[in-house]
mmCIF file of C-alpha atoms in Angstrom:
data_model
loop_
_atom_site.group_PDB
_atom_site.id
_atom_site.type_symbol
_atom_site.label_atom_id
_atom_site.label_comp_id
_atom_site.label_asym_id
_atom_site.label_seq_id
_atom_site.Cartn_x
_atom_site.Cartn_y
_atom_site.Cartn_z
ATOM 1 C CA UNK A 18 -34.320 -56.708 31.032
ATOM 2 C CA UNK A 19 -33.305 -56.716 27.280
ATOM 3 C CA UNK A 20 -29.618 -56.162 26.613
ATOM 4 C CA UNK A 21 -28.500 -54.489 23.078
ATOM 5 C CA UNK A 22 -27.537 -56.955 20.396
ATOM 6 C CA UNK A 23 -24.312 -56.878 18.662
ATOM 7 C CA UNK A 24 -26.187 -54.965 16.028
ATOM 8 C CA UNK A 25 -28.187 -52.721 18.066
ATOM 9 C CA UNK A 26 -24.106 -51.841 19.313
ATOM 10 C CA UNK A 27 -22.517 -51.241 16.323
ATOM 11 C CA UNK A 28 -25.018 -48.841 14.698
ATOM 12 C CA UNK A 29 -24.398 -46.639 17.965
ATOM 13 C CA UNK A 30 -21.006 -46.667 17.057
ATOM 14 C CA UNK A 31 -21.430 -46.264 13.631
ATOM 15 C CA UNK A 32 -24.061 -43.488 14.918
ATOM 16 C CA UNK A 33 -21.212 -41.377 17.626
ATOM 17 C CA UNK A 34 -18.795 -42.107 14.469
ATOM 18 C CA UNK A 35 -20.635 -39.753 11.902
ATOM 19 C CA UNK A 36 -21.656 -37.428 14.823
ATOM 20 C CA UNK A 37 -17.869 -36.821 15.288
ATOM 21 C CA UNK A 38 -16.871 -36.681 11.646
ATOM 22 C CA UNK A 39 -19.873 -34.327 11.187
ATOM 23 C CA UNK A 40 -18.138 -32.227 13.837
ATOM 24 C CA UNK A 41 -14.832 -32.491 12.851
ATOM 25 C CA UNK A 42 -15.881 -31.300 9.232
ATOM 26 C CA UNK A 43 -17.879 -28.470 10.999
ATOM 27 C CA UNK A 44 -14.397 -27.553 12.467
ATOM 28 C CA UNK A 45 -11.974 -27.377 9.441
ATOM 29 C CA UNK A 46 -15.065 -25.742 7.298
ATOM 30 C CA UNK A 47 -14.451 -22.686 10.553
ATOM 31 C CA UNK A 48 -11.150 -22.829 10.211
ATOM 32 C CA UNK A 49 -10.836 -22.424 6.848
ATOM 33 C CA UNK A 50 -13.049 -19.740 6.784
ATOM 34 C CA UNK A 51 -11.563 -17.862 9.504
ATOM 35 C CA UNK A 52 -8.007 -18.179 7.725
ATOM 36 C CA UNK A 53 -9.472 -17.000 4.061
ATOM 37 C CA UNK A 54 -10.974 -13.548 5.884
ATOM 38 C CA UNK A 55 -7.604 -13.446 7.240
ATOM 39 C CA UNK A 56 -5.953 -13.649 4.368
ATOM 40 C CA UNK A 57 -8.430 -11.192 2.219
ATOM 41 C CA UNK A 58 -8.073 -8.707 5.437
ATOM 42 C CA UNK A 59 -4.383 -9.058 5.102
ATOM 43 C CA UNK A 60 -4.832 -8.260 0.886
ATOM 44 C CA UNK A 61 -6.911 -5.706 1.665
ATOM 45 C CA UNK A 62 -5.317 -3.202 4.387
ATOM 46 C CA UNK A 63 -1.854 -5.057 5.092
ATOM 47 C CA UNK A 64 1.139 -4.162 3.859
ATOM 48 C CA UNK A 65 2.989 -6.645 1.506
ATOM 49 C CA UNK A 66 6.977 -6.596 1.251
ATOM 50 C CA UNK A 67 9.459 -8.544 -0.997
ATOM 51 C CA UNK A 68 13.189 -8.767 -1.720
ATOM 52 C CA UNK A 69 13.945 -6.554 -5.022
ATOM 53 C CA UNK A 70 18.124 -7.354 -4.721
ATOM 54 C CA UNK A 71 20.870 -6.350 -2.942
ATOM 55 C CA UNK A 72 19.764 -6.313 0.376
ATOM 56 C CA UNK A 73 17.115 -3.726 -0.275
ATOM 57 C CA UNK A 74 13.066 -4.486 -0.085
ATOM 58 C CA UNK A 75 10.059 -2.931 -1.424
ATOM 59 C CA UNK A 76 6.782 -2.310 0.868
ATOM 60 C CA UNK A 77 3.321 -2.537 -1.001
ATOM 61 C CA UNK A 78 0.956 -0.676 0.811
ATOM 62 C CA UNK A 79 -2.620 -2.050 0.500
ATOM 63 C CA UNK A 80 -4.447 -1.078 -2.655
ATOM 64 C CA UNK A 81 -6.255 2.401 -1.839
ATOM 65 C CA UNK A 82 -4.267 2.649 1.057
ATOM 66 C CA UNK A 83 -0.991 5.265 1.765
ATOM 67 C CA UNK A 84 2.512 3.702 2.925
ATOM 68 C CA UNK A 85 2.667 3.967 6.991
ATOM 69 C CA UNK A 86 5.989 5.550 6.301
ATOM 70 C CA UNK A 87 5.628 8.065 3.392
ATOM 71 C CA UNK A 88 5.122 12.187 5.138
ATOM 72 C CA UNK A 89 1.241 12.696 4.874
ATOM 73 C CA UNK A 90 2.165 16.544 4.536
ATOM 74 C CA UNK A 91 3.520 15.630 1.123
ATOM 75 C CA UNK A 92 0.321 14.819 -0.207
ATOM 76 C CA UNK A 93 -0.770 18.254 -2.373
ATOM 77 C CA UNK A 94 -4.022 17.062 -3.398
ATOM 78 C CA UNK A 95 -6.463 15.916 -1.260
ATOM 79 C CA UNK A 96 -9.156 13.753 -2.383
ATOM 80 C CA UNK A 97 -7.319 12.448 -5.466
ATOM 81 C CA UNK A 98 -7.167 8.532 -6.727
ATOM 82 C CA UNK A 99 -4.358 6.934 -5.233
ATOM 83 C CA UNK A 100 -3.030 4.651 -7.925
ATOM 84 C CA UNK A 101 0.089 3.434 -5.434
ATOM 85 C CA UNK A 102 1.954 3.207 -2.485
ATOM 86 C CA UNK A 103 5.066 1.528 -1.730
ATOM 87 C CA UNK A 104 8.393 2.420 0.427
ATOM 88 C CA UNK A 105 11.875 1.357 -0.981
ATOM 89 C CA UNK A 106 14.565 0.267 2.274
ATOM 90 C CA UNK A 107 17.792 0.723 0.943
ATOM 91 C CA UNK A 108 20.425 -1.965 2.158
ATOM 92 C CA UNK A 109 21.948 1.355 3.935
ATOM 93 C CA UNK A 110 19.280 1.900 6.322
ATOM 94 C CA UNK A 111 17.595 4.610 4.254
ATOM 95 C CA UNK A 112 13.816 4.688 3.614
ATOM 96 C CA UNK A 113 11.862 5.969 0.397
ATOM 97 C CA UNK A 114 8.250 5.628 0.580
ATOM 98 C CA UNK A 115 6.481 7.029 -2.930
ATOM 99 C CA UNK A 116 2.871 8.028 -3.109
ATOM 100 C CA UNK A 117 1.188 7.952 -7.417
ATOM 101 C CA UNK A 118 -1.836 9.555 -7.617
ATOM 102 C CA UNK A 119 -4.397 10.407 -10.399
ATOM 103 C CA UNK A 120 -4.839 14.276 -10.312
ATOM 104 C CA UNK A 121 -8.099 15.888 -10.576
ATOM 105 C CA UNK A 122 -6.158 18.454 -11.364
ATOM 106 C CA UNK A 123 -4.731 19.852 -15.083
ATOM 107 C CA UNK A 124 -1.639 19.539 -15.468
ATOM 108 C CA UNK A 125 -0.499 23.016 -15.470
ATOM 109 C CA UNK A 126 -2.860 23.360 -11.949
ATOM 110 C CA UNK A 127 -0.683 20.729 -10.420
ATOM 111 C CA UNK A 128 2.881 22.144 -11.720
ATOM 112 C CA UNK A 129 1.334 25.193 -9.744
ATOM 113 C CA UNK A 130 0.100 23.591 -6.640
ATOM 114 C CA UNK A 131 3.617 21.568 -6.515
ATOM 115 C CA UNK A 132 5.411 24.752 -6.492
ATOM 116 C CA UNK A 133 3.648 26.924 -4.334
ATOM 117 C CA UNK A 134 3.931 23.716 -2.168
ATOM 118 C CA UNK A 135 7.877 23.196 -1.953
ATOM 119 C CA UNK A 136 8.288 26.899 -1.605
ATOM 120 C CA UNK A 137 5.410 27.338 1.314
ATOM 121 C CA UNK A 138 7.265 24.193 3.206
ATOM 122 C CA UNK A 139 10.760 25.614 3.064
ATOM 123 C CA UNK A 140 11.635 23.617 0.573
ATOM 124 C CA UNK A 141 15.123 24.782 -1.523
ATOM 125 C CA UNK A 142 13.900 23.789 -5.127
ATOM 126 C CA UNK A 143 16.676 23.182 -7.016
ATOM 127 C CA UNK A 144 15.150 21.908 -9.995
ATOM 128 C CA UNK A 145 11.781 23.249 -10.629
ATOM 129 C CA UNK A 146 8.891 22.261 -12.737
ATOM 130 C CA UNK A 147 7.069 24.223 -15.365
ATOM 131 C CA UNK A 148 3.676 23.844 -17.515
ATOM 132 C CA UNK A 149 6.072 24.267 -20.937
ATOM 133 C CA UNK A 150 7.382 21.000 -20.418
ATOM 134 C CA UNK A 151 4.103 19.233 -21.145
ATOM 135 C CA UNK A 152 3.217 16.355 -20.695
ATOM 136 C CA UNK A 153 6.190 15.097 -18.131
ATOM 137 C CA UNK A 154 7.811 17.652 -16.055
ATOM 138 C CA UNK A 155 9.676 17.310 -12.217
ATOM 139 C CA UNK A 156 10.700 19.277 -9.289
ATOM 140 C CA UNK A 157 13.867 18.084 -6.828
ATOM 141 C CA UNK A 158 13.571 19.844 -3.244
ATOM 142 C CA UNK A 159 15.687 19.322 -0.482
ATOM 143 C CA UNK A 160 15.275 20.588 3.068
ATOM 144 C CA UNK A 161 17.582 19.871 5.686
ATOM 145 C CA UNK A 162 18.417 16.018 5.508
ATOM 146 C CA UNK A 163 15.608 15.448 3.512
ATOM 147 C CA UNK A 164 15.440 15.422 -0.698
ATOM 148 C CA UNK A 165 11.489 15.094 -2.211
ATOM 149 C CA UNK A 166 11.329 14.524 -6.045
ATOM 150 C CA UNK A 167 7.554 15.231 -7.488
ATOM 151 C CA UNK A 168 6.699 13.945 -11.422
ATOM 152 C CA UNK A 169 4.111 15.302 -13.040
ATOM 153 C CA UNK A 170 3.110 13.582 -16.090
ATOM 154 C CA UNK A 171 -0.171 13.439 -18.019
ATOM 155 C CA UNK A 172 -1.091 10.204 -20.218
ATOM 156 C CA UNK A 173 -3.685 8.766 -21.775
ATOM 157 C CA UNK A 174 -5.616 12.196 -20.519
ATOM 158 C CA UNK A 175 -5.093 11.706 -17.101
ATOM 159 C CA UNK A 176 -2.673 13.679 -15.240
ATOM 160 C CA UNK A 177 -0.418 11.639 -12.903
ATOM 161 C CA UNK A 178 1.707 12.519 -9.934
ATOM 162 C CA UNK A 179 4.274 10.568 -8.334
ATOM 163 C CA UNK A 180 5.790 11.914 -4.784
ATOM 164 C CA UNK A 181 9.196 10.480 -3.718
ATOM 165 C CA UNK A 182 10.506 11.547 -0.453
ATOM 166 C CA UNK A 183 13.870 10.876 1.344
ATOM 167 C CA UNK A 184 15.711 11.515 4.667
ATOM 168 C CA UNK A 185 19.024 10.838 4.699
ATOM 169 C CA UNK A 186 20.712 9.251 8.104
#
């Protein structure tokens, strides 16, 4: 019976050695792969927040994507380009999410869809909107404990609208 030689035993080590690095690299080359989709799936559809002073924070909602918080029943045109989505939380416990959108709309249309809007919903409009004011004009409704504040504003030949809604505690 032949018995390994001292050499024969340390390339089998040096053999199981590489074998186990070779796994070990496997492992962290997972890992990190599993961590980066995590990461881009986080960029993607989570929602970001950071400190903007005072106690108060500002929620990103992910690109294309509407803040969880802001009323969907504010949103007058459907099917337009989101362009942003974030929610203000005041240091006093209040909330105001904000929805900007890129109108397919003209301008005077969405003065008129904003306005037959408020009024449908109940809303008392006590500063009202109108096509004269071209190219930035704004509406202020409030309803109840809540307040809504709509911008219409047309630049660079699009026409922009930015929705900011709060309920008071």
């Amino acid at each position: 019976m032949d018995f390994p030689t001292e050499e024969t035993t340390k390339n089998i080590a040096a053999e199981r050695g590489r074998g186990a690095l070779v796994k070990i690299a496997i492992f962290v080359v997972v890992l990190l792969v599993c961590a980066g989709l995590y990461a881009l799936y986080l960029w993607k559809y989570g929602e970001k927040t950071e400190e903007i002073g005072n106690g108060n924070t500002k929620t990103v909602a992910a690109s294309g994507k509407v803040i969880s918080d802001f009323p969907k029943e504010l949103i007058i045109e459907k099917g337009a380009d989101l362009a942003d989505s974030y929610s203000i939380h005041y240091s006093d416990k209040a909330n105001q999410p904000v929805l900007g959108y890129v109108s397919k709309e003209s301008f005077s249309k969405n003065v008129e869809m904003v306005a037959e809007y408020l009024f449908n919903a109940g809303w008392e409009v006590r500063r009202a909107g109108s096509a004269s004011e071209y190219p930035v004009t704004m509406f202020y409704g409030y309803r109840d404990s809540e307040e809504v504040n709509v911008a219409i504003f047309e630049e660079e030949g699009k026409v922009n609208v930015s929705i900011a809604y709060l309920k008071h505690n």
